[in-house]
């Protein structure tokens, strides 16, 4: 089932609670049934769907929503946390004494991921990593892998002329003997037919790998479960890597794969370049799946002195419609505390903040340098001026420019930016859908007086 469908169905199930102040058993049963249907259509296996919905049912009946939180939001949070639970806590895989076998269907990103993973462990863990190209079917596979790893110093073993994959692996393992980690890339399969099955089994036997990673394209929907189960029977999958999460797909097929194999997602691929690779975090993934944006990711970027509460308070204030220079200042301060804007924006839903998530790198850089300048200027303002920027006529502007060592033009630019930001915030406020999305992400309800 297309992922949009999954999200729609989940929202539809939750919709059954609309307008209710308390849960009743009938509604919960109905919700659970509808949710189970959604999960089954998303290729969850029957047992898993049953367990999941039973837990949600129980929690809905037993747990009171936090004060001020609507029942629907409460249910969404429960579903979210249960889905996260299914994906499990991410496994820590130490790059030491490991042989990793990469398997997966044709074109899913195995070769690219082999290179990414090798580089990840080399760079982040200073591990001595080697790779073996055991794909004897894709022309140029060895070259593709070597090219990606060019300049990293990672050893690439391959025999482009050979057609005997298992032999390559045997020789390769000997050759790279002293490496901490050896990663083996294998041939893609259209489907797992006889010969290829045979070949993979042979490779698996020779490799005797400590980890078998299933590489799966985020776009794979319905087919993911059965596909994963075939590979699982063959090699015993121990970890899942989801690729192409930089695209529009949200990666729901991966959930079915994980629920079939029980092998947690360990890493995700987010682009074609070797560095476009991240350790997997289940809560971010589910947020994305349910279209909630990566707000958790945003909060995670914050250092210790910036807690979730503060982030929420700010969001609330921004959405309240008041938007003084002080608010903009707080927003800037938070963003600069959190890190570079670039990092922040990449974690927001594309449409949020008037499409800021879509800004080009150049635009983002420009904004970053503006922010720094603005901050200096604002330090020369009185509190009253920051609260009521409309007070800032030419004599005050002159004074502030002088005090901050900037030009009057700079000060005017800041005011123009404030005007623009204010409009943008109004835009968000006026956009009901966006507002709701933001509020539900933050666990904020309409009743809290945001209207
Ligand atoms: N955007 C994006 N593209 C990716 C990602 N991972 C792989 N690709 C692209 O997907 C295509 C296929 O990737 P490969 O690594 O060759 O896939 P493969 O599974 O080795 O393919 P075969 O060897 O033919 O089975 C290439 O064009 C990659 O650049 C990713 O995370 N994001
Ligand atoms: Mg390949």
PDB file of N, CA, C and O and ligand atoms in Angstrom, residues 109-112 133 135 138 141 144 185-188, ligand 2:
ATOM      1  N   UNK A 109      20.496  -0.009  -3.970  1.00  0.00           N
ATOM      2  CA  UNK A 109      21.541   0.851  -3.399  1.00  0.00           C
ATOM      3  C   UNK A 109      22.605   0.080  -2.636  1.00  0.00           C
ATOM      4  O   UNK A 109      23.291   0.644  -1.790  1.00  0.00           O
ATOM      5  N   UNK A 110      22.763  -1.196  -2.936  1.00  0.00           N
ATOM      6  CA  UNK A 110      23.733  -2.023  -2.203  1.00  0.00           C
ATOM      7  C   UNK A 110      25.159  -1.510  -2.364  1.00  0.00           C
ATOM      8  O   UNK A 110      25.891  -1.353  -1.382  1.00  0.00           O
ATOM      9  N   UNK A 111      25.541  -1.270  -3.608  1.00  0.00           N
ATOM     10  CA  UNK A 111      26.933  -0.884  -3.860  1.00  0.00           C
ATOM     11  C   UNK A 111      27.225   0.480  -3.228  1.00  0.00           C
ATOM     12  O   UNK A 111      28.223   0.664  -2.543  1.00  0.00           O
ATOM     13  N   UNK A 112      26.315   1.407  -3.452  1.00  0.00           N
ATOM     14  CA  UNK A 112      26.466   2.736  -2.857  1.00  0.00           C
ATOM     15  C   UNK A 112      26.559   2.623  -1.335  1.00  0.00           C
ATOM     16  O   UNK A 112      27.411   3.240  -0.700  1.00  0.00           O
ATOM     17  N   UNK A 133      34.095  -6.620  -3.616  1.00  0.00           N
ATOM     18  CA  UNK A 133      33.029  -6.553  -4.621  1.00  0.00           C
ATOM     19  C   UNK A 133      32.761  -7.959  -5.136  1.00  0.00           C
ATOM     20  O   UNK A 133      33.565  -8.520  -5.877  1.00  0.00           O
ATOM     21  N   UNK A 135      29.854  -8.800  -6.711  1.00  0.00           N
ATOM     22  CA  UNK A 135      28.800  -8.773  -7.725  1.00  0.00           C
ATOM     23  C   UNK A 135      29.430  -9.074  -9.080  1.00  0.00           C
ATOM     24  O   UNK A 135      30.167  -8.259  -9.618  1.00  0.00           O
ATOM     25  N   UNK A 138      26.587  -7.358 -12.418  1.00  0.00           N
ATOM     26  CA  UNK A 138      26.470  -5.959 -12.837  1.00  0.00           C
ATOM     27  C   UNK A 138      27.788  -5.500 -13.437  1.00  0.00           C
ATOM     28  O   UNK A 138      28.800  -5.456 -12.751  1.00  0.00           O
ATOM     29  N   UNK A 141      30.657  -3.043 -11.674  1.00  0.00           N
ATOM     30  CA  UNK A 141      30.399  -2.928 -10.233  1.00  0.00           C
ATOM     31  C   UNK A 141      31.675  -2.607  -9.468  1.00  0.00           C
ATOM     32  O   UNK A 141      31.688  -1.739  -8.588  1.00  0.00           O
ATOM     33  N   UNK A 144      32.591   0.946 -10.007  1.00  0.00           N
ATOM     34  CA  UNK A 144      31.650   1.813  -9.284  1.00  0.00           C
ATOM     35  C   UNK A 144      32.057   1.936  -7.810  1.00  0.00           C
ATOM     36  O   UNK A 144      32.144   3.034  -7.258  1.00  0.00           O
ATOM     37  N   UNK A 185      29.879  -6.617  -1.004  1.00  0.00           N
ATOM     38  CA  UNK A 185      28.764  -6.226  -1.866  1.00  0.00           C
ATOM     39  C   UNK A 185      28.402  -7.404  -2.766  1.00  0.00           C
ATOM     40  O   UNK A 185      29.281  -8.063  -3.319  1.00  0.00           O
ATOM     41  N   UNK A 186      27.120  -7.671  -2.886  1.00  0.00           N
ATOM     42  CA  UNK A 186      26.706  -8.796  -3.736  1.00  0.00           C
ATOM     43  C   UNK A 186      25.830  -8.316  -4.886  1.00  0.00           C
ATOM     44  O   UNK A 186      25.441  -7.156  -4.934  1.00  0.00           O
ATOM     45  N   UNK A 187      25.536  -9.232  -5.788  1.00  0.00           N
ATOM     46  CA  UNK A 187      24.756  -8.892  -6.978  1.00  0.00           C
ATOM     47  C   UNK A 187      23.305  -8.623  -6.615  1.00  0.00           C
ATOM     48  O   UNK A 187      22.739  -9.255  -5.724  1.00  0.00           O
ATOM     49  N   UNK A 188      22.711  -7.682  -7.328  1.00  0.00           N
ATOM     50  CA  UNK A 188      21.294  -7.430  -7.140  1.00  0.00           C
ATOM     51  C   UNK A 188      20.489  -8.510  -7.817  1.00  0.00           C
ATOM     52  O   UNK A 188      20.964  -9.201  -8.710  1.00  0.00           O
TER      53      UNK A 188
HETATM   54 MG1  LIG B   2      25.487  -2.915  -7.089  1.00  0.00          MG
END
